[in-house]
Short mmCIF file of C-alpha atoms and ligand atoms in Angstrom, two decimals:
data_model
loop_
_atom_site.label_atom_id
_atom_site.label_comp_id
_atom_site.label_asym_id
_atom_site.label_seq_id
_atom_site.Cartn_x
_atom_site.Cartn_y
_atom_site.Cartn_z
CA UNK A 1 44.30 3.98 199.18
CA UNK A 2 41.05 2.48 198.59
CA UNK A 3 37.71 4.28 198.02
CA UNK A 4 36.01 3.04 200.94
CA UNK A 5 39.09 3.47 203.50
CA UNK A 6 38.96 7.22 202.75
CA UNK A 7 35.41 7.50 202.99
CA UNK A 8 35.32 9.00 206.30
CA UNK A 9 38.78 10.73 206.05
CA UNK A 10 38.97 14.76 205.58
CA UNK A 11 39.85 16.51 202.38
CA UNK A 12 43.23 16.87 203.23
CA UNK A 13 43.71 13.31 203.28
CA UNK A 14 41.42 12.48 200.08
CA UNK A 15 43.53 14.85 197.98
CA UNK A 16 47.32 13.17 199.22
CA UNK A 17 45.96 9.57 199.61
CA UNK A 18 43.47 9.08 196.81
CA UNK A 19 44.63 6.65 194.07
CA UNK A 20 47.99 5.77 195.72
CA UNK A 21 48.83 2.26 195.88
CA UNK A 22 52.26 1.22 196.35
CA UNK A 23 53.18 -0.55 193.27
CA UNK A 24 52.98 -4.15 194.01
CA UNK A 25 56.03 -4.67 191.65
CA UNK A 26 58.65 -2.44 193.45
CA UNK A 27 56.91 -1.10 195.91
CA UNK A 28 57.71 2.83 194.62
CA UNK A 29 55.19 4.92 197.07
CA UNK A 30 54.33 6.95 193.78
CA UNK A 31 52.49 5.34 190.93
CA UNK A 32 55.00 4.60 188.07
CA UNK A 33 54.33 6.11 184.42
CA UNK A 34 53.41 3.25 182.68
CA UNK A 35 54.28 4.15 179.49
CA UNK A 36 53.48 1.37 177.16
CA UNK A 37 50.67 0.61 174.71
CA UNK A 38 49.80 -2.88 175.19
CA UNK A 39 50.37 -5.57 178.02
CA UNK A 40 51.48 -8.69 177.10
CA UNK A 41 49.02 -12.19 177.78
CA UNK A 42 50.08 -15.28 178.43
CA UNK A 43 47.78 -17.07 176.61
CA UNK A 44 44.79 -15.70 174.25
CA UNK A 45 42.78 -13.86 176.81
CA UNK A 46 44.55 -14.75 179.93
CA UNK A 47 46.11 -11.26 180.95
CA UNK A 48 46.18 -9.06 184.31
CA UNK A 49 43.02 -6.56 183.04
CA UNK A 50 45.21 -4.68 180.93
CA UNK A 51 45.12 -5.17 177.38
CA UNK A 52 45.84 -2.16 175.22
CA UNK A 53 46.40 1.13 176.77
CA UNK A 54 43.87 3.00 174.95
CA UNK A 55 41.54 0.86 177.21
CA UNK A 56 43.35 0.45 180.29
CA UNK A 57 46.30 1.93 181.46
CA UNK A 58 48.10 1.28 185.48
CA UNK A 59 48.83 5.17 185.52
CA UNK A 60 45.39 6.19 184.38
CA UNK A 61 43.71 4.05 186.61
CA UNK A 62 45.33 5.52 189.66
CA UNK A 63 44.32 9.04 188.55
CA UNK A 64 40.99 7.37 187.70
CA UNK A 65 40.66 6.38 190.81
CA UNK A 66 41.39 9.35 192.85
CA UNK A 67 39.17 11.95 191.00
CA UNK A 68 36.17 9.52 191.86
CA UNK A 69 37.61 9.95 195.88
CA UNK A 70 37.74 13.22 195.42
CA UNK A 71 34.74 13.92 193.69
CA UNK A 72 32.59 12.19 195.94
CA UNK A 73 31.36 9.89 193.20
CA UNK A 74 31.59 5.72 192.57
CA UNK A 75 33.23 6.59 189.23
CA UNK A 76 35.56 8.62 186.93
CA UNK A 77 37.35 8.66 183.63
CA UNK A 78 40.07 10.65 182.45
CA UNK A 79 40.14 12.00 178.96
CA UNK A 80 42.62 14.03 177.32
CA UNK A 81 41.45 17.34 177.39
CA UNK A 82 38.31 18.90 178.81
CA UNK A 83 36.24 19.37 175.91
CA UNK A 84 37.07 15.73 174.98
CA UNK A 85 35.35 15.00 178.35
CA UNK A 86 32.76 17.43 177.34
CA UNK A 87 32.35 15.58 173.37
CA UNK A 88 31.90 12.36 175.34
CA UNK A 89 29.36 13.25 177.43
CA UNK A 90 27.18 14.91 174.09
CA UNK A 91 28.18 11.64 172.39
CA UNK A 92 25.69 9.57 174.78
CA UNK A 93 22.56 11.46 172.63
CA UNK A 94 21.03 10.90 169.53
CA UNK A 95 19.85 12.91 166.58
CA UNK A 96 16.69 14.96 167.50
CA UNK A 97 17.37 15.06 171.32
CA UNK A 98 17.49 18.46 172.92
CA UNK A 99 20.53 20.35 175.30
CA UNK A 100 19.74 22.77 177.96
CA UNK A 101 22.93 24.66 178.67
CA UNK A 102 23.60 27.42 180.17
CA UNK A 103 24.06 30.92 178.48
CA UNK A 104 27.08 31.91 180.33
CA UNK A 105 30.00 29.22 179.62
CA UNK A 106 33.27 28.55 178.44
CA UNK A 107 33.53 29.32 175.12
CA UNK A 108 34.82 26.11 173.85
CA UNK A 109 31.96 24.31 174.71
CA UNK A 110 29.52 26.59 173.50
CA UNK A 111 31.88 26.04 170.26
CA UNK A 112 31.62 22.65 170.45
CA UNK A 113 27.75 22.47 171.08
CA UNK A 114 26.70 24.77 168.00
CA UNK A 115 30.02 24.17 165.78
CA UNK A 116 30.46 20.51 166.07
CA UNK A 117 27.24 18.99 167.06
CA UNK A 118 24.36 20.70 165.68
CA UNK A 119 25.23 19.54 162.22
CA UNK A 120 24.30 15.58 163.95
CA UNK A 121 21.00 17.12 164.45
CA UNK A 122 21.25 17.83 168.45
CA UNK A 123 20.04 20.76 169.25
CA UNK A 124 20.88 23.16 171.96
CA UNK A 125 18.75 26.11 174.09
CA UNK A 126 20.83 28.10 176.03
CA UNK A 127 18.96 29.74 178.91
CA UNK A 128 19.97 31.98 182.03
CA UNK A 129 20.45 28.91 184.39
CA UNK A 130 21.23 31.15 187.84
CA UNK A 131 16.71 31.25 187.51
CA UNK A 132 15.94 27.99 187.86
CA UNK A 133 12.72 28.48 186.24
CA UNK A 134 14.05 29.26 183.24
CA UNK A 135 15.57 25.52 182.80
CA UNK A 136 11.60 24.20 183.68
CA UNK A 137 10.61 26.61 181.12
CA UNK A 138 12.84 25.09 178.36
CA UNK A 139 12.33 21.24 178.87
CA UNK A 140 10.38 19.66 176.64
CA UNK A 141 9.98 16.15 175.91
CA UNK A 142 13.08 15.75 173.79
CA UNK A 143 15.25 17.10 176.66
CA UNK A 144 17.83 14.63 177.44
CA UNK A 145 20.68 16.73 179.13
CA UNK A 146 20.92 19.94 180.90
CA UNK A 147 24.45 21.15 180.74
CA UNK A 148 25.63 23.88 183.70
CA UNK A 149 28.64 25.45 184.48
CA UNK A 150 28.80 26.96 188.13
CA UNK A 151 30.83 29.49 188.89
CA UNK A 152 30.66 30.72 185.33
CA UNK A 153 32.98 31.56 182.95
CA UNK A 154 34.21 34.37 183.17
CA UNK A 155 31.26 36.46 185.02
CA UNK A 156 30.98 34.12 188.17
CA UNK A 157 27.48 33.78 187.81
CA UNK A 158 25.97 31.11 190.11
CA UNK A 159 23.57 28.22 189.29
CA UNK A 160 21.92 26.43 192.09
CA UNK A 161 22.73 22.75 191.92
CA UNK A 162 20.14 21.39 193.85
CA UNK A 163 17.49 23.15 192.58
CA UNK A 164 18.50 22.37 189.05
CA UNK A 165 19.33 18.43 189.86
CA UNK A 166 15.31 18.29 191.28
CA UNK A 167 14.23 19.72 187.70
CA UNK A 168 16.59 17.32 185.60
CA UNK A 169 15.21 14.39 188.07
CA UNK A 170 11.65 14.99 187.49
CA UNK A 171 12.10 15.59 183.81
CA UNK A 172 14.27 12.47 183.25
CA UNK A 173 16.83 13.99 182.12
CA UNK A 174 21.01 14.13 182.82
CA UNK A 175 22.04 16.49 184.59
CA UNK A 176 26.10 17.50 184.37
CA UNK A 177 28.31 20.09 185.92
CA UNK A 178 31.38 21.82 185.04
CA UNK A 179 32.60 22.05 187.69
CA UNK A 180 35.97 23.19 186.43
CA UNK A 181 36.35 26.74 188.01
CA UNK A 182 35.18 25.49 191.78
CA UNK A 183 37.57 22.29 191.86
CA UNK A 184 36.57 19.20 193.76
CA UNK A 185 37.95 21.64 196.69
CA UNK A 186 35.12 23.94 197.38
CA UNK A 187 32.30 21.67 195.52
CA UNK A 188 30.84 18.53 195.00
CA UNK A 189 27.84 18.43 192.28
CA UNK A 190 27.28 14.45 192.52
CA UNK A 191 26.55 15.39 196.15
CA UNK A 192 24.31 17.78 195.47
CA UNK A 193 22.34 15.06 192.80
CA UNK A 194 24.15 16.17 189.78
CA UNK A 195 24.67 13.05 187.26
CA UNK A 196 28.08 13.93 186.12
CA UNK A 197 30.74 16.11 187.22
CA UNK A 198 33.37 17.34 184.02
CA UNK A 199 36.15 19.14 184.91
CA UNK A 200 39.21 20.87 182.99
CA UNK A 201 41.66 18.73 184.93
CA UNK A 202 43.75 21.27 183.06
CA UNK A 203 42.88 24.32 185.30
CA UNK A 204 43.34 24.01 188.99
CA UNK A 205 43.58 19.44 189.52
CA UNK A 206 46.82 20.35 187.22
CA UNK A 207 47.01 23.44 189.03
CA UNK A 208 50.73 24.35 187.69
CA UNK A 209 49.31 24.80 183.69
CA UNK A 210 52.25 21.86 182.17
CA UNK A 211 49.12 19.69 181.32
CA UNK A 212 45.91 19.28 179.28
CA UNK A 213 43.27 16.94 180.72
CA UNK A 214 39.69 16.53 181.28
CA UNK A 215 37.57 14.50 183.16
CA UNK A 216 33.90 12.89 184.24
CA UNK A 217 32.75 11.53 187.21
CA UNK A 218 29.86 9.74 188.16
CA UNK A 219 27.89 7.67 190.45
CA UNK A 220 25.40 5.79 188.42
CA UNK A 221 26.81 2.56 187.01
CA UNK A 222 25.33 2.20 183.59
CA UNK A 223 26.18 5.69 182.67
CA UNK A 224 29.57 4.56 183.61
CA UNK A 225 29.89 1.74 181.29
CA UNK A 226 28.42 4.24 178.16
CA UNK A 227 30.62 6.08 179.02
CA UNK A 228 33.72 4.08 178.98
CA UNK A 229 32.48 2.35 175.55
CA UNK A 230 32.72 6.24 174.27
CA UNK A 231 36.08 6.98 176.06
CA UNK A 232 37.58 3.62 174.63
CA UNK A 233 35.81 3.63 171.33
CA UNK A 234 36.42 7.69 170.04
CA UNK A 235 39.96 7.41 171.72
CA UNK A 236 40.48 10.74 173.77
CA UNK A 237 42.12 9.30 176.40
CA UNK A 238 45.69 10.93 178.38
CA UNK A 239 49.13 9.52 178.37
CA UNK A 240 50.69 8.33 181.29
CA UNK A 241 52.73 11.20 181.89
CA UNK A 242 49.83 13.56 181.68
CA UNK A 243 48.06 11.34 184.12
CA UNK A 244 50.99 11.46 186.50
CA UNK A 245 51.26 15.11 186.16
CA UNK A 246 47.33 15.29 187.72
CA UNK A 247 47.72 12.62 189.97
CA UNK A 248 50.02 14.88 191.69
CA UNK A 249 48.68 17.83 191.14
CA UNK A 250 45.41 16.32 193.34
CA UNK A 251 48.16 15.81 196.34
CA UNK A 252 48.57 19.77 196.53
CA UNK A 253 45.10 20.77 195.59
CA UNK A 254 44.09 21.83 199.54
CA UNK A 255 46.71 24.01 199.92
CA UNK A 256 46.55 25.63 196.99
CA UNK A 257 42.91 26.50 196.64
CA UNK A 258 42.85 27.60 200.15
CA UNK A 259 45.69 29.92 199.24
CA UNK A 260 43.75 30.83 195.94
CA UNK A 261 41.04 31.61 198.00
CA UNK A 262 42.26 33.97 200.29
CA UNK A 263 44.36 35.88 197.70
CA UNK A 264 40.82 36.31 196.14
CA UNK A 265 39.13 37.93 198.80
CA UNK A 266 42.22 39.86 198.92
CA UNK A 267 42.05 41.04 195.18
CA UNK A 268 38.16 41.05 194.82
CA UNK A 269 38.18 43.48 197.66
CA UNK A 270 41.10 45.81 196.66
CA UNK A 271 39.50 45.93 192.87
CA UNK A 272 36.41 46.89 194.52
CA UNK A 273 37.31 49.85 196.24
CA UNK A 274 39.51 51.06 193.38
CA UNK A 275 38.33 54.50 192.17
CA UNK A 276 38.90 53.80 188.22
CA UNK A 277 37.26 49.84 189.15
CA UNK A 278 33.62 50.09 188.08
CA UNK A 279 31.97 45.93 188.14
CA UNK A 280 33.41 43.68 190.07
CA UNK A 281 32.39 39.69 189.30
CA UNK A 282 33.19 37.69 192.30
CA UNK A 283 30.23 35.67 194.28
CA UNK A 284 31.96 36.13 197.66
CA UNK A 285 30.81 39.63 197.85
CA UNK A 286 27.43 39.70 200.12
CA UNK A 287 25.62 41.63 197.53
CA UNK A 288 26.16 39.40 194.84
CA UNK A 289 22.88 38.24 193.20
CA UNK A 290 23.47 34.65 194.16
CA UNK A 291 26.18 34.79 197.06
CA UNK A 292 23.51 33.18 199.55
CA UNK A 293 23.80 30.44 197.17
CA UNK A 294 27.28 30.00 197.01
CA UNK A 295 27.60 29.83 200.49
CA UNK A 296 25.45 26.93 200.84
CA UNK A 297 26.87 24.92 197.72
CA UNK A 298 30.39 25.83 198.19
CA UNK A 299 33.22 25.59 201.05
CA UNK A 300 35.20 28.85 199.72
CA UNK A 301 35.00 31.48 196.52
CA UNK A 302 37.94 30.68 194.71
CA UNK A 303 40.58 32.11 192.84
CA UNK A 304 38.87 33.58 189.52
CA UNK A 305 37.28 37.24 189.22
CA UNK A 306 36.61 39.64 186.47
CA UNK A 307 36.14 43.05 186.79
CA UNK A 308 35.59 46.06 184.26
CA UNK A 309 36.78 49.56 184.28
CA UNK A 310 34.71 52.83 184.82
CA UNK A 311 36.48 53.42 181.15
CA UNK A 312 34.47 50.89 179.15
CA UNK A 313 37.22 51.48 175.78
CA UNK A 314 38.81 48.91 174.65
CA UNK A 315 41.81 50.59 175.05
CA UNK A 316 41.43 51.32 178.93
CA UNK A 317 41.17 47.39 178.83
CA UNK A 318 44.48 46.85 176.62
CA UNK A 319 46.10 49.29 178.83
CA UNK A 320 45.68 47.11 181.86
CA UNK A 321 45.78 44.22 180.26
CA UNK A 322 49.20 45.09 178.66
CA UNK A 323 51.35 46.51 181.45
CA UNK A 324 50.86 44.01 184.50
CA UNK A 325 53.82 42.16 185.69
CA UNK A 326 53.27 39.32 187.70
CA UNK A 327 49.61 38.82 186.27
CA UNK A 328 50.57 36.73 182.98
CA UNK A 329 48.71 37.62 180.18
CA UNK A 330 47.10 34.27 178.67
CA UNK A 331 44.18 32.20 178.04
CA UNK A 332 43.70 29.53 180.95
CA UNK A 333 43.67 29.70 184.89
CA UNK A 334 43.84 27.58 187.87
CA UNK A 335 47.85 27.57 187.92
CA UNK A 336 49.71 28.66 190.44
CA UNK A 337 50.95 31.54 188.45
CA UNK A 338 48.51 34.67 188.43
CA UNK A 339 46.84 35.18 184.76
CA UNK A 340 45.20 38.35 183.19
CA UNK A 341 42.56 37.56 180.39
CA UNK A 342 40.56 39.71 177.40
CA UNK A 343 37.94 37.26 177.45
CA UNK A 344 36.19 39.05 174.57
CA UNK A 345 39.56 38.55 172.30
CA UNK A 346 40.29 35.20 173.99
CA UNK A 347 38.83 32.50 175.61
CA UNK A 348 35.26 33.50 174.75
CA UNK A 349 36.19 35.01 171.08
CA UNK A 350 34.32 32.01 169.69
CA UNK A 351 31.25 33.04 170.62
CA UNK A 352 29.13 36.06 168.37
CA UNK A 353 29.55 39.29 170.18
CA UNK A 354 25.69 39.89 169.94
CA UNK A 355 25.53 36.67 172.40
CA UNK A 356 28.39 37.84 174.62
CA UNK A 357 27.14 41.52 175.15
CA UNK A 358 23.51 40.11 175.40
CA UNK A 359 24.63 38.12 178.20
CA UNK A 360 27.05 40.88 180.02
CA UNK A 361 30.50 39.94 178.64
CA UNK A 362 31.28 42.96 177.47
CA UNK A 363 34.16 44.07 175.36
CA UNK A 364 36.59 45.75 178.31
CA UNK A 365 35.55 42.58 180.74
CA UNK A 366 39.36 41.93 182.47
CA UNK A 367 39.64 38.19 183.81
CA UNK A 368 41.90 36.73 186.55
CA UNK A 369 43.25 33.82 187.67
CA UNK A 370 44.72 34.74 190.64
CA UNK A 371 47.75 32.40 191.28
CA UNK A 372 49.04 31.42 194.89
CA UNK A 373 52.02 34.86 195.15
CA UNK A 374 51.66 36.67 197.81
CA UNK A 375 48.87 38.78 198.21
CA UNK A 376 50.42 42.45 198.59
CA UNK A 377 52.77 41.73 195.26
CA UNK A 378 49.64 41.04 193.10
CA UNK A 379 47.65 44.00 194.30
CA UNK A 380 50.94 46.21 194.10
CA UNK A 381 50.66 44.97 190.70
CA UNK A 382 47.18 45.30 189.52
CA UNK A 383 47.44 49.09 191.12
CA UNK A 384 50.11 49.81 189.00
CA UNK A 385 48.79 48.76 185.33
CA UNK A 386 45.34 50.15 186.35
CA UNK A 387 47.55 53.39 187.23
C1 PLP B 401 39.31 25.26 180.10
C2 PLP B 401 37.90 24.94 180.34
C3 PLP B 401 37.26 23.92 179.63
C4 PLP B 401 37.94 23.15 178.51
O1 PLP B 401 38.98 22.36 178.99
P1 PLP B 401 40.32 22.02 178.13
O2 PLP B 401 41.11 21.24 179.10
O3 PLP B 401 40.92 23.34 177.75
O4 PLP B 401 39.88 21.25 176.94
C5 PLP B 401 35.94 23.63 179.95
N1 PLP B 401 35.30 24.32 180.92
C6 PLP B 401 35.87 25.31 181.61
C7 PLP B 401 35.11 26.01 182.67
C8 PLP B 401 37.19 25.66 181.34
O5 PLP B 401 37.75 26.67 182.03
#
């Protein structure tokens, strides 16, 4: 359905109707897999907007189409992972221009920042974004992005969108959000006068981990168009298949985050009150430093946690991390299978331990991605490996 017939609609209806058109071919109710790399014309230049597929594509549109509904925003593209999203967006600066990003991120794209791209001479600050302060601290006149991720990953810290998108607006700057771990769901940055919204379509828009994808959305029209030229021009773009594999992941996202959601409070709660449980990182608790926050900028607290052990070893970690059952152990999250994570060892090894204990990811931090079982099975099974 078309972007401006759902505007009013409710969620529910975004996530099942956005992007599905009956194909005016056949009149299939789901969008076909057009798997094909070019489109034929019949004559030079006369063609029906499709070219070559690594600039347009039927299936990709559709997706396109409905992670713009979704997100709130006048625009997305679809790229074919989430750091390719993420490389895309960094690819719209020049040599000399300054990053604010936030301390506390996915590993990959702090990788990707100080690996890959301060060799082209952009350079990054990282900063404790959840003080908004701190980001007016670090502008200076070279600023030309501010990068946030909100929840983070893995410690759930929270960064106040508003507040930051008033900063990056009065500094000139772009202002983008990964807003991979809330989902379009609980949280919509563009509303909140973020430029761009990236997302790991992998994580929970996929939501049943058979897919890589990532994506951008947008509002503003010229960003947009640079941002196409990049998609089209460096070539990260999804197949078909992978597009159709979101598309209809979007239809179920509702039902599963609300399900995600209330196994979390179920979890963060039992964790909690667990005698050998010492931290536990999840922003629906009412003493969390920034819950107040998160209830204003989101509709719900998710699925992830992390939590650490009154036995800080290594070993106490291993132990747990080694014996659950039904909590998979593995890098990734937002499927509906529950996942166990060593963020220290895994998803965050990339980044110097100095910088991960500085910032509080400390070596016996235990992540989860807690899937959509039910409830009493996944605490039956946390209680035994923590024993
Ligand atoms: C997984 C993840 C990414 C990277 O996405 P890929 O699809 O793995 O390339 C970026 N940000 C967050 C928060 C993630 O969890």
């Amino acid at each position: 359905m078309s972007n401006t017939s759902l505007e009013n609609t409710g969620l529910a209806t975004k996530m099942i109707h956005a992007g599905a058109e009956p194909d005016p071919s056949t009149g299939a109710i789901m969008t076909p897999i057009f798997q094909t790399s070019t489109y034929v014309q019949s004559s030079p230049g006369q063609h029906k907007g499709y070219e070559y597929a690594r600039s347009q594509n039927p299936t990709r549109a559709a997706l396109e189409s409905a992670l713009a509904i979704i997100e709130n925003g006048k625009y997305a593209l679809a790229f074919s992972s989430g750091v390719a999203a993420t490389d895309a967006v960094i690819k719209l600066l020049s040599p000399g221009d300054e990053v604010i990003a936030a301390s506390d991120m996915y590993g990959g794209t702090y990788r990707l920042f100080i690996k890959v791209f301060e060799k082209f001479g952009i350079s990054f600050k990282f900063v404790d974004t959840t003080d908004p302060a701190n980001v007016s601290a670090a502008i200076t006149s070279k600023t030309k992005l501010i990068w946030i991720e909100t929840p983070t990953n893995p410690l759930m810290n929270i960064t106040d969108i508003a507040a930051i998108a008033t900063i990056s607006k009065q500094a000139g700057t772009i202002l983008c959000v990964d807003n991979t771990f809330a989902s379009p769901y609980l949280q919509n940055p563009l509303d909140l006068g973020a430029d761009i919204v990236m997302h790991s379509s992998t994580k929970y828009l996929g939501g049943h981990s058979d897919v890589i994808q990532g994506a951008l959305i947008m509002n503003d029209s010229l960003l947009k168009d640079q941002l196409y030229f990049i998609q089209k021009s460096c070539g990260a773009v999804p197949g078909p298949f992978d597009c159709f594999l979101v598309l209809r992941g979007i239809k179920t996202l509702h039902v599963r985050m609300k399900a995600h959601c209330e196994n979390g409070v179920i979890v963060a709660h039992y964790l909690r009150n667990h005698p050998k449980v010492d931290k536990v990182f999840w922003c629906g608790f009412e003493d969390h430093i920034n819950h107040e926050i998160a209830k204003k900028q989101m509709r719900g607290f998710g699925g992830m946690l992390s939590f650490t052990l009154k036995d800080e070893s290594i070993e106490a970690a291993t132990k747990v991390l080694s014996s659950t059952k039904l909590f998979s152990l593995a890098e990734s999250l937002g499927g509906v299978e529950s996942l166990i994570n060593h963020p220290a060892s895994m998803t965050h090894a990339s980044i110097p331990r100095e910088e991960r204990i500085k910032n509080g990811l400390t070596d016996g931090l235990i992540r989860l991605s807690i899937g959509i079982e039910d409830a009493a099975d996944l605490v039956a099974d946390l209680g035994q490996a923590i024993g």
